[in-house]
mmCIF file of C-alpha atoms and ligand atoms in Angstrom:
data_model
loop_
_atom_site.group_PDB
_atom_site.id
_atom_site.type_symbol
_atom_site.label_atom_id
_atom_site.label_comp_id
_atom_site.label_asym_id
_atom_site.label_seq_id
_atom_site.Cartn_x
_atom_site.Cartn_y
_atom_site.Cartn_z
ATOM 1 C CA MET O 466 -3.492 26.378 9.567
ATOM 2 C CA ALA O 467 -0.099 25.865 7.927
ATOM 3 C CA LYS O 468 0.242 22.579 6.108
ATOM 4 C CA SER O 469 2.416 19.996 7.809
ATOM 5 C CA ARG O 470 5.933 19.470 6.572
ATOM 6 C CA VAL O 471 6.216 15.930 5.268
ATOM 7 C CA LEU O 472 9.215 13.625 4.961
ATOM 8 C CA VAL O 473 8.709 10.737 2.535
ATOM 9 C CA VAL O 474 10.978 7.747 3.066
ATOM 10 C CA GLY O 475 11.110 5.297 0.159
ATOM 11 C CA GLY O 476 10.113 8.131 -2.134
ATOM 12 C CA THR O 477 11.406 6.595 -5.346
ATOM 13 C CA GLY O 478 9.404 3.410 -4.837
ATOM 14 C CA TYR O 479 6.262 2.263 -6.590
ATOM 15 C CA LEU O 480 3.930 3.794 -4.015
ATOM 16 C CA GLY O 481 6.408 6.284 -2.549
ATOM 17 C CA ARG O 482 6.743 8.313 -5.760
ATOM 18 C CA ARG O 483 2.962 8.754 -5.783
ATOM 19 C CA ILE O 484 3.002 9.901 -2.173
ATOM 20 C CA VAL O 485 5.614 12.539 -3.031
ATOM 21 C CA LYS O 486 3.468 13.705 -5.948
ATOM 22 C CA ALA O 487 0.307 13.879 -3.803
ATOM 23 C CA SER O 488 2.096 15.708 -0.992
ATOM 24 C CA LEU O 489 3.358 18.361 -3.408
ATOM 25 C CA ALA O 490 -0.028 18.636 -5.111
ATOM 26 C CA GLU O 491 -1.730 19.190 -1.749
ATOM 27 C CA GLY O 492 0.696 22.010 -0.975
ATOM 28 C CA HIS O 493 2.747 20.402 1.792
ATOM 29 C CA PRO O 494 6.392 21.370 2.168
ATOM 30 C CA THR O 495 7.735 18.019 1.034
ATOM 31 C CA PHE O 496 11.069 16.452 1.928
ATOM 32 C CA VAL O 497 12.285 13.240 0.317
ATOM 33 C CA LEU O 498 14.977 11.031 1.793
ATOM 34 C CA HIS O 499 17.923 10.589 -0.537
ATOM 35 C CA ARG O 500 19.830 7.513 0.545
ATOM 36 C CA PRO O 501 23.510 7.525 -0.414
ATOM 37 C CA GLU O 502 23.197 3.754 -1.006
ATOM 38 C CA ILE O 503 21.325 4.392 -4.264
ATOM 39 C CA GLY O 504 24.709 5.489 -5.644
ATOM 40 C CA THR O 505 24.583 5.604 -9.427
ATOM 41 C CA ASP O 506 21.102 4.164 -9.800
ATOM 42 C CA ILE O 507 20.291 6.623 -12.541
ATOM 43 C CA GLU O 508 16.522 5.992 -12.469
ATOM 44 C CA LYS O 509 16.281 6.820 -8.781
ATOM 45 C CA VAL O 510 18.597 9.811 -9.038
ATOM 46 C CA GLN O 511 16.630 11.248 -11.964
ATOM 47 C CA LEU O 512 13.366 10.708 -10.118
ATOM 48 C CA LEU O 513 14.734 12.517 -7.058
ATOM 49 C CA LEU O 514 15.860 15.385 -9.256
ATOM 50 C CA SER O 515 12.413 15.576 -10.823
ATOM 51 C CA PHE O 516 10.900 15.821 -7.323
ATOM 52 C CA LYS O 517 13.289 18.694 -6.624
ATOM 53 C CA GLU O 518 12.202 20.450 -9.804
ATOM 54 C CA GLN O 519 8.617 20.149 -8.624
ATOM 55 C CA GLY O 520 9.468 21.821 -5.319
ATOM 56 C CA ALA O 521 10.496 18.982 -3.014
ATOM 57 C CA ARG O 522 13.574 19.209 -0.857
ATOM 58 C CA LEU O 523 15.994 16.286 -0.929
ATOM 59 C CA VAL O 524 17.422 15.280 2.436
ATOM 60 C CA GLU O 525 20.416 13.000 2.586
ATOM 61 C CA GLY O 526 19.989 10.173 5.085
ATOM 62 C CA SER O 527 20.730 6.498 5.541
ATOM 63 C CA PHE O 528 19.295 3.661 7.576
ATOM 64 C CA ARG O 529 22.936 2.871 8.396
ATOM 65 C CA ASN O 530 23.464 6.302 9.939
ATOM 66 C CA HIS O 531 21.158 6.976 12.878
ATOM 67 C CA GLY O 532 22.215 10.627 13.202
ATOM 68 C CA SER O 533 21.281 11.327 9.596
ATOM 69 C CA LEU O 534 17.782 9.944 10.132
ATOM 70 C CA VAL O 535 17.367 12.035 13.297
ATOM 71 C CA ASP O 536 18.448 15.153 11.385
ATOM 72 C CA ALA O 537 15.996 14.375 8.582
ATOM 73 C CA VAL O 538 13.101 13.803 10.970
ATOM 74 C CA ARG O 539 13.847 17.036 12.870
ATOM 75 C CA GLN O 540 12.945 19.036 9.755
ATOM 76 C CA VAL O 541 9.334 17.862 9.540
ATOM 77 C CA ASP O 542 6.002 17.293 11.284
ATOM 78 C CA VAL O 543 5.006 14.063 9.554
ATOM 79 C CA VAL O 544 7.037 11.077 8.376
ATOM 80 C CA ILE O 545 5.490 8.786 5.771
ATOM 81 C CA CYS O 546 7.416 5.619 5.078
ATOM 82 C CA ALA O 547 6.747 3.619 1.917
ATOM 83 C CA ILE O 548 9.651 1.211 2.256
ATOM 84 C CA SER O 549 9.379 -2.066 0.365
ATOM 85 C CA GLY O 550 7.165 -4.868 1.651
ATOM 86 C CA VAL O 551 6.489 -7.322 -1.177
ATOM 87 C CA HIS O 552 8.678 -10.411 -0.929
ATOM 88 C CA THR O 553 8.795 -11.044 -4.669
ATOM 89 C CA ARG O 554 10.300 -7.536 -5.054
ATOM 90 C CA SER O 555 11.921 -6.593 -1.747
ATOM 91 C CA HIS O 556 10.825 -6.692 1.886
ATOM 92 C CA GLN O 557 12.489 -4.275 4.311
ATOM 93 C CA ILE O 558 9.625 -3.577 6.724
ATOM 94 C CA LEU O 559 11.688 -4.136 9.894
ATOM 95 C CA LEU O 560 14.215 -1.490 8.872
ATOM 96 C CA GLN O 561 11.551 0.936 9.996
ATOM 97 C CA LEU O 562 12.547 0.184 13.593
ATOM 98 C CA GLU O 563 15.545 2.446 12.869
ATOM 99 C CA LEU O 564 13.134 5.164 11.822
ATOM 100 C CA VAL O 565 11.070 4.713 14.987
ATOM 101 C CA ASP O 566 14.270 5.152 17.037
ATOM 102 C CA ALA O 567 15.111 8.287 15.065
ATOM 103 C CA ILE O 568 11.634 9.769 15.587
ATOM 104 C CA LYS O 569 11.880 8.945 19.287
ATOM 105 C CA GLU O 570 15.212 10.696 19.546
ATOM 106 C CA ALA O 571 14.159 13.684 17.445
ATOM 107 C CA GLY O 572 11.157 13.932 19.824
ATOM 108 C CA ASN O 573 11.389 17.734 20.276
ATOM 109 C CA ILE O 574 8.219 17.932 18.212
ATOM 110 C CA LYS O 575 5.426 15.387 18.097
ATOM 111 C CA VAL O 576 6.006 13.885 14.700
ATOM 112 C CA ARG O 577 3.147 11.821 13.283
ATOM 113 C CA PHE O 578 4.369 8.615 11.681
ATOM 114 C CA LEU O 579 2.657 6.689 8.890
ATOM 115 C CA PRO O 580 4.581 3.429 8.577
ATOM 116 C CA SER O 581 4.741 1.356 5.428
ATOM 117 C CA GLU O 582 1.464 -0.579 5.565
ATOM 118 C CA PHE O 583 -0.898 0.189 2.668
ATOM 119 C CA GLY O 584 -2.486 -3.236 2.425
ATOM 120 C CA THR O 585 -4.445 -5.688 4.554
ATOM 121 C CA ASP O 586 -4.845 -4.537 8.166
ATOM 122 C CA PRO O 587 -2.158 -6.639 9.899
ATOM 123 C CA ALA O 588 -3.979 -6.417 13.240
ATOM 124 C CA ARG O 589 -6.737 -8.581 11.735
ATOM 125 C CA MET O 590 -4.368 -11.221 10.337
ATOM 126 C CA GLY O 591 -3.287 -13.075 13.474
ATOM 127 C CA HIS O 592 -4.769 -16.258 11.989
ATOM 128 C CA ALA O 593 -2.927 -16.029 8.632
ATOM 129 C CA LEU O 594 -0.972 -19.027 7.399
ATOM 130 C CA ALA O 595 2.811 -19.164 7.383
ATOM 131 C CA PRO O 596 4.846 -18.060 5.601
ATOM 132 C CA GLY O 597 2.512 -15.359 4.195
ATOM 133 C CA ARG O 598 1.883 -14.069 7.683
ATOM 134 C CA VAL O 599 5.462 -12.769 7.921
ATOM 135 C CA THR O 600 4.359 -9.530 6.226
ATOM 136 C CA PHE O 601 1.632 -8.949 8.795
ATOM 137 C CA ASP O 602 3.827 -10.026 11.706
ATOM 138 C CA ASP O 603 6.605 -7.636 10.688
ATOM 139 C CA LYS O 604 4.155 -4.766 10.248
ATOM 140 C CA MET O 605 2.814 -5.510 13.753
ATOM 141 C CA VAL O 606 6.349 -5.418 15.194
ATOM 142 C CA VAL O 607 6.690 -1.908 13.771
ATOM 143 C CA ARG O 608 3.278 -0.882 15.150
ATOM 144 C CA LYS O 609 4.255 -2.135 18.600
ATOM 145 C CA ALA O 610 7.461 -0.100 18.549
ATOM 146 C CA ILE O 611 5.570 3.024 17.453
ATOM 147 C CA GLU O 612 2.951 2.669 20.142
ATOM 148 C CA GLU O 613 5.457 1.826 22.902
ATOM 149 C CA ALA O 614 7.361 4.989 22.004
ATOM 150 C CA ASN O 615 4.113 7.016 22.158
ATOM 151 C CA ILE O 616 4.630 8.289 18.649
ATOM 152 C CA PRO O 617 1.417 9.665 17.101
ATOM 153 C CA PHE O 618 0.462 7.525 14.123
ATOM 154 C CA THR O 619 -1.965 6.818 11.322
ATOM 155 C CA TYR O 620 -2.112 3.381 9.739
ATOM 156 C CA ILE O 621 -3.414 3.218 6.182
ATOM 157 C CA SER O 622 -5.158 0.012 5.156
ATOM 158 C CA ALA O 623 -5.269 0.417 1.393
ATOM 159 C CA ASN O 624 -6.563 -3.028 0.423
ATOM 160 C CA CYS O 625 -5.561 -4.182 -3.109
ATOM 161 C CA PHE O 626 -3.366 -2.034 -5.331
ATOM 162 C CA MET O 627 -5.183 -1.960 -8.673
ATOM 163 C CA GLY O 628 -1.988 -2.413 -10.676
ATOM 164 C CA TYR O 629 -1.469 -5.863 -9.219
ATOM 165 C CA PHE O 630 -4.995 -7.116 -8.661
ATOM 166 C CA VAL O 631 -7.154 -5.424 -11.304
ATOM 167 C CA GLY O 632 -4.446 -5.539 -13.974
ATOM 168 C CA GLY O 633 -4.161 -9.299 -13.518
ATOM 169 C CA LEU O 634 -7.914 -9.913 -13.088
ATOM 170 C CA CYS O 635 -7.018 -11.009 -9.535
ATOM 171 C CA GLN O 636 -4.688 -13.799 -10.719
ATOM 172 C CA PRO O 637 -1.304 -14.030 -8.991
ATOM 173 C CA GLY O 638 1.684 -13.609 -11.291
ATOM 174 C CA LYS O 639 -0.360 -11.721 -13.887
ATOM 175 C CA ILE O 640 -0.537 -7.950 -14.229
ATOM 176 C CA ILE O 641 -2.004 -7.580 -17.719
ATOM 177 C CA PRO O 642 -5.538 -8.835 -18.412
ATOM 178 C CA SER O 643 -5.906 -11.565 -20.995
ATOM 179 C CA THR O 644 -8.432 -11.163 -23.797
ATOM 180 C CA GLU O 645 -8.820 -14.940 -23.949
ATOM 181 C CA SER O 646 -9.145 -16.593 -20.552
ATOM 182 C CA VAL O 647 -9.154 -16.221 -16.785
ATOM 183 C CA CYS O 648 -8.804 -18.587 -13.854
ATOM 184 C CA LEU O 649 -11.299 -17.917 -11.054
ATOM 185 C CA HIS O 650 -10.602 -18.491 -7.378
ATOM 186 C CA GLY O 651 -13.271 -21.032 -6.470
ATOM 187 C CA ASP O 652 -16.606 -19.615 -7.613
ATOM 188 C CA GLY O 653 -15.034 -16.166 -8.026
ATOM 189 C CA ASN O 654 -17.670 -14.563 -5.822
ATOM 190 C CA VAL O 655 -15.584 -13.495 -2.823
ATOM 191 C CA LYS O 656 -15.480 -9.696 -2.561
ATOM 192 C CA ALA O 657 -12.256 -7.738 -2.345
ATOM 193 C CA ILE O 658 -11.479 -4.001 -2.485
ATOM 194 C CA TYR O 659 -9.398 -2.368 -5.202
ATOM 195 C CA VAL O 660 -7.765 1.060 -5.015
ATOM 196 C CA ASP O 661 -5.844 3.031 -7.620
ATOM 197 C CA GLU O 662 -2.324 3.691 -6.339
ATOM 198 C CA ASP O 663 -2.566 7.441 -6.964
ATOM 199 C CA ASP O 664 -5.781 7.497 -4.939
ATOM 200 C CA ILE O 665 -4.035 5.636 -2.103
ATOM 201 C CA ALA O 666 -1.370 8.332 -2.086
ATOM 202 C CA LEU O 667 -3.901 11.160 -2.099
ATOM 203 C CA TYR O 668 -6.042 9.678 0.682
ATOM 204 C CA THR O 669 -2.857 9.097 2.679
ATOM 205 C CA ILE O 670 -1.889 12.760 2.390
ATOM 206 C CA LYS O 671 -5.434 13.833 3.300
ATOM 207 C CA THR O 672 -5.132 12.057 6.669
ATOM 208 C CA ILE O 673 -1.997 13.755 7.906
ATOM 209 C CA ASP O 674 -3.513 17.070 9.015
ATOM 210 C CA ASP O 675 -6.779 15.489 10.042
ATOM 211 C CA HIS O 676 -7.289 14.973 13.775
ATOM 212 C CA ARG O 677 -9.934 12.334 12.948
ATOM 213 C CA ALA O 678 -7.160 10.077 11.647
ATOM 214 C CA LEU O 679 -4.831 10.550 14.608
ATOM 215 C CA ASN O 680 -3.831 7.285 16.288
ATOM 216 C CA LYS O 681 -6.243 5.353 14.102
ATOM 217 C CA THR O 682 -6.309 2.887 11.247
ATOM 218 C CA ILE O 683 -7.939 4.447 8.203
ATOM 219 C CA TYR O 684 -9.358 1.972 5.683
ATOM 220 C CA ILE O 685 -9.657 2.879 2.014
ATOM 221 C CA ARG O 686 -12.873 1.208 0.880
ATOM 222 C CA PRO O 687 -14.269 3.098 -2.109
ATOM 223 C CA PRO O 688 -17.814 1.683 -2.236
ATOM 224 C CA GLN O 689 -17.897 1.219 -6.037
ATOM 225 C CA ASN O 690 -14.662 -0.776 -5.903
ATOM 226 C CA ILE O 691 -15.814 -3.526 -3.548
ATOM 227 C CA LEU O 692 -16.170 -6.286 -6.101
ATOM 228 C CA SER O 693 -15.774 -10.010 -6.586
ATOM 229 C CA GLN O 694 -13.291 -11.438 -9.074
ATOM 230 C CA ARG O 695 -16.245 -12.277 -11.350
ATOM 231 C CA GLU O 696 -17.349 -8.640 -11.262
ATOM 232 C CA VAL O 697 -13.844 -7.434 -12.144
ATOM 233 C CA VAL O 698 -13.767 -9.899 -15.042
ATOM 234 C CA MET O 699 -17.222 -8.746 -16.170
ATOM 235 C CA ALA O 700 -16.056 -5.123 -16.260
ATOM 236 C CA TRP O 701 -13.153 -6.208 -18.495
ATOM 237 C CA GLU O 702 -15.417 -8.288 -20.715
ATOM 238 C CA GLU O 703 -17.706 -5.281 -21.204
ATOM 239 C CA LEU O 704 -14.721 -3.182 -22.249
ATOM 240 C CA ILE O 705 -13.383 -5.678 -24.784
ATOM 241 C CA GLY O 706 -16.831 -6.800 -25.931
ATOM 242 C CA LYS O 707 -16.008 -10.459 -25.434
ATOM 243 C CA GLU O 708 -16.535 -13.196 -22.872
ATOM 244 C CA LEU O 709 -13.399 -14.845 -21.489
ATOM 245 C CA GLU O 710 -13.030 -18.589 -21.226
ATOM 246 C CA LYS O 711 -13.223 -19.425 -17.521
ATOM 247 C CA THR O 712 -11.545 -22.130 -15.506
ATOM 248 C CA SER O 713 -11.466 -22.366 -11.750
ATOM 249 C CA ILE O 714 -9.039 -23.413 -9.058
ATOM 250 C CA SER O 715 -10.441 -24.798 -5.828
ATOM 251 C CA GLU O 716 -9.253 -23.679 -2.409
ATOM 252 C CA GLU O 717 -7.585 -27.075 -1.793
ATOM 253 C CA GLU O 718 -5.738 -26.978 -5.123
ATOM 254 C CA PHE O 719 -4.580 -23.417 -4.514
ATOM 255 C CA LEU O 720 -3.231 -24.315 -1.058
ATOM 256 C CA SER O 721 -1.399 -27.336 -2.430
ATOM 257 C CA ILE O 722 0.241 -25.262 -5.171
ATOM 258 C CA ILE O 723 1.576 -22.769 -2.599
ATOM 259 C CA LYS O 724 3.706 -25.459 -0.955
ATOM 260 C CA ASP O 725 5.726 -26.084 -4.137
ATOM 261 C CA GLN O 726 6.821 -22.474 -4.593
ATOM 262 C CA GLU O 727 9.970 -20.675 -3.525
ATOM 263 C CA PHE O 728 9.645 -18.667 -0.295
ATOM 264 C CA ALA O 729 8.838 -15.246 -1.806
ATOM 265 C CA TRP O 730 6.028 -16.718 -3.895
ATOM 266 C CA GLN O 731 4.684 -18.700 -0.953
ATOM 267 C CA VAL O 732 4.305 -15.373 0.852
ATOM 268 C CA GLY O 733 2.649 -13.689 -2.130
ATOM 269 C CA LEU O 734 0.286 -16.566 -2.853
ATOM 270 C CA GLY O 735 -0.608 -16.702 0.839
ATOM 271 C CA HIS O 736 -1.848 -13.113 0.529
ATOM 272 C CA TYR O 737 -3.924 -13.980 -2.537
ATOM 273 C CA TYR O 738 -5.400 -16.853 -0.543
ATOM 274 C CA ASN O 739 -6.344 -14.519 2.305
ATOM 275 C CA VAL O 740 -7.922 -12.003 -0.068
ATOM 276 C CA CYS O 741 -9.544 -14.215 -2.714
ATOM 277 C CA TYR O 742 -10.700 -17.270 -0.750
ATOM 278 C CA GLU O 743 -11.026 -16.078 2.850
ATOM 279 C CA GLY O 744 -12.333 -12.635 1.953
ATOM 280 C CA CYS O 745 -10.097 -11.067 4.609
ATOM 281 C CA LEU O 746 -10.659 -7.525 3.285
ATOM 282 C CA THR O 747 -14.434 -7.581 3.428
ATOM 283 C CA ASN O 748 -15.367 -9.996 6.208
ATOM 284 C CA PHE O 749 -15.516 -7.284 8.883
ATOM 285 C CA GLU O 750 -17.376 -4.033 9.373
ATOM 286 C CA ILE O 751 -15.870 -0.623 10.032
ATOM 287 C CA ASP O 752 -17.343 2.727 11.095
ATOM 288 C CA GLU O 753 -17.855 5.424 8.481
ATOM 289 C CA GLU O 754 -15.419 7.595 10.411
ATOM 290 C CA GLU O 755 -12.625 5.112 9.690
ATOM 291 C CA GLU O 756 -13.186 5.033 5.930
ATOM 292 C CA ALA O 757 -11.263 7.320 3.606
ATOM 293 C CA SER O 758 -13.811 7.872 0.837
ATOM 294 C CA HIS O 759 -16.335 8.874 3.509
ATOM 295 C CA LEU O 760 -13.872 11.193 5.269
ATOM 296 C CA TYR O 761 -12.675 12.777 2.006
ATOM 297 C CA PRO O 762 -15.630 12.794 -0.407
ATOM 298 C CA GLU O 763 -13.863 15.431 -2.509
ATOM 299 C CA VAL O 764 -11.525 12.755 -3.913
ATOM 300 C CA ALA O 765 -12.969 11.527 -7.230
ATOM 301 C CA TYR O 766 -11.612 8.023 -6.903
ATOM 302 C CA THR O 767 -10.935 5.799 -9.904
ATOM 303 C CA ARG O 768 -13.467 3.035 -10.584
ATOM 304 C CA VAL O 769 -12.259 -0.453 -11.498
ATOM 305 C CA LYS O 770 -13.726 -0.273 -15.002
ATOM 306 C CA ASP O 771 -12.052 3.077 -15.669
ATOM 307 C CA TYR O 772 -8.739 1.696 -14.455
ATOM 308 C CA LEU O 773 -9.100 -1.249 -16.843
ATOM 309 C CA ARG O 774 -9.530 1.055 -19.866
ATOM 310 C CA ARG O 775 -5.740 1.520 -20.036
ATOM 311 C CA TYR O 776 -5.301 -2.126 -21.053
ATOM 312 C CA VAL O 777 -7.770 -2.064 -23.969
HETATM 313 P P1 NDP V 71 9.041 -0.763 -3.430
HETATM 314 O O1 NDP V 71 9.438 -2.185 -3.653
HETATM 315 O O2 NDP V 71 8.734 0.036 -4.629
HETATM 316 O O3 NDP V 71 10.191 -0.083 -2.559
HETATM 317 C C1 NDP V 71 9.974 1.135 -1.918
HETATM 318 C C2 NDP V 71 11.255 1.740 -1.433
HETATM 319 O O4 NDP V 71 11.822 0.955 -0.388
HETATM 320 C C3 NDP V 71 12.395 1.845 -2.416
HETATM 321 O O5 NDP V 71 12.160 2.816 -3.383
HETATM 322 C C4 NDP V 71 13.557 2.190 -1.495
HETATM 323 O O6 NDP V 71 13.539 3.556 -1.145
HETATM 324 C C5 NDP V 71 13.145 1.447 -0.210
HETATM 325 N N1 NDP V 71 14.094 0.367 0.051
HETATM 326 C C6 NDP V 71 14.172 -0.830 -0.576
HETATM 327 N N2 NDP V 71 15.206 -1.543 -0.060
HETATM 328 C C7 NDP V 71 15.782 -0.771 0.896
HETATM 329 C C8 NDP V 71 16.887 -0.917 1.774
HETATM 330 N N3 NDP V 71 17.624 -2.044 1.772
HETATM 331 N N4 NDP V 71 17.182 0.091 2.611
HETATM 332 C C9 NDP V 71 16.440 1.216 2.637
HETATM 333 N N5 NDP V 71 15.390 1.427 1.810
HETATM 334 C C10 NDP V 71 15.062 0.448 0.962
HETATM 335 O O7 NDP V 71 7.768 -0.715 -2.418
HETATM 336 P P2 NDP V 71 6.237 -0.755 -2.762
HETATM 337 O O8 NDP V 71 5.802 0.590 -3.205
HETATM 338 O O9 NDP V 71 5.962 -1.946 -3.608
HETATM 339 O O10 NDP V 71 5.609 -1.061 -1.319
HETATM 340 C C11 NDP V 71 5.317 -0.057 -0.386
HETATM 341 C C12 NDP V 71 4.311 -0.585 0.636
HETATM 342 O O11 NDP V 71 3.090 -0.945 -0.033
HETATM 343 C C13 NDP V 71 4.745 -1.828 1.403
HETATM 344 O O12 NDP V 71 4.333 -1.728 2.741
HETATM 345 C C14 NDP V 71 3.993 -2.963 0.737
HETATM 346 O O13 NDP V 71 3.729 -4.044 1.604
HETATM 347 C C15 NDP V 71 2.715 -2.274 0.295
HETATM 348 N N6 NDP V 71 2.109 -2.896 -0.890
HETATM 349 C C16 NDP V 71 0.779 -3.203 -0.887
HETATM 350 C C17 NDP V 71 0.186 -3.775 -1.993
HETATM 351 C C18 NDP V 71 -1.280 -4.060 -2.006
HETATM 352 O O14 NDP V 71 -1.799 -4.584 -2.996
HETATM 353 N N7 NDP V 71 -1.986 -3.705 -0.955
HETATM 354 C C19 NDP V 71 0.962 -4.069 -3.210
HETATM 355 C C20 NDP V 71 2.341 -3.637 -3.136
HETATM 356 C C21 NDP V 71 2.881 -3.077 -2.012
HETATM 357 P P3 NDP V 71 14.411 4.715 -1.873
HETATM 358 O O15 NDP V 71 13.414 5.531 -2.599
HETATM 359 O O16 NDP V 71 15.044 5.432 -0.756
HETATM 360 O O17 NDP V 71 15.395 4.029 -2.765
#
């Protein structure tokens, strides 16, 4: 079977660039949206050119120009969107409604759409506190539009990006592990799930020609990477051959600190609360058939301890 043609939207982003790389590596004809709005952003332009050198095709298109999005979508079988969705960086999740309209209009072929999700499953976050819940609510608005338009989809629940969570030993606002100290969330024993960003991209690409992932949420839960904060810290301590000084912040203290932050940080800290105190990533069961490392055992995923070696 010929490999699907893939359009990556948000291809120069933190995750998007990895999705482009994985799509090319897996042999998919790969198209990357080139938005005219990036103008003279030399980093983005150079990255796009490097994709072209590696065999990708650049397609000009803008969220401000519906026709250009329709034209871009008409060239492919699968659209993967990795548009921004972290408030402390940029959050443009609802712009994807334009993309849904374009896919609907292009509708001559049944294009599968993978919207920008790649985190906590928003369908399980109806209880989340404001304002952090805005991320989940917006992602659900996009899901609703996709499903109402009968667009085939796959939703990727990627859990915690390692760069943020493992790099910072699960502490918000930190992305490099200290060799001196760490602050634990409560007793530090709540389990979360950590995934290397390149692995997220590869698993994502693996789903697109797989009928088992059609119209489903696929969870990335590499079994060796389901760990508590204490276990992540222990892996780091083993690598540096030293025990860190540990303090702890209670659930009540953490919640009270959130209130004093600016909006973007309230959202981000809300997510850390969901993950590190509530255990929202691990407090439910899934079937094997919904789990990426089970579906694609050929992917040699990165273990937390191996990821941490880069910081030694
Ligand atoms: P980035 O912040 O790196 O942005 C991705 C892309 O969004 C940009 O490169 C750009 O695309 C596009 N974009 C930004 N602003 C606009 C705009 N105004 N109009 C059109 N396009 C725009 O995204 P991330 O890689 O950090 O996030 C991708 C997804 O991953 C999100 O859904 C996010 O929620 C999720 N995530 C999950 C995490 C986790 O731990 N589970 C952690 C971080 C993110 P272009 O290339 O065209 O310039």
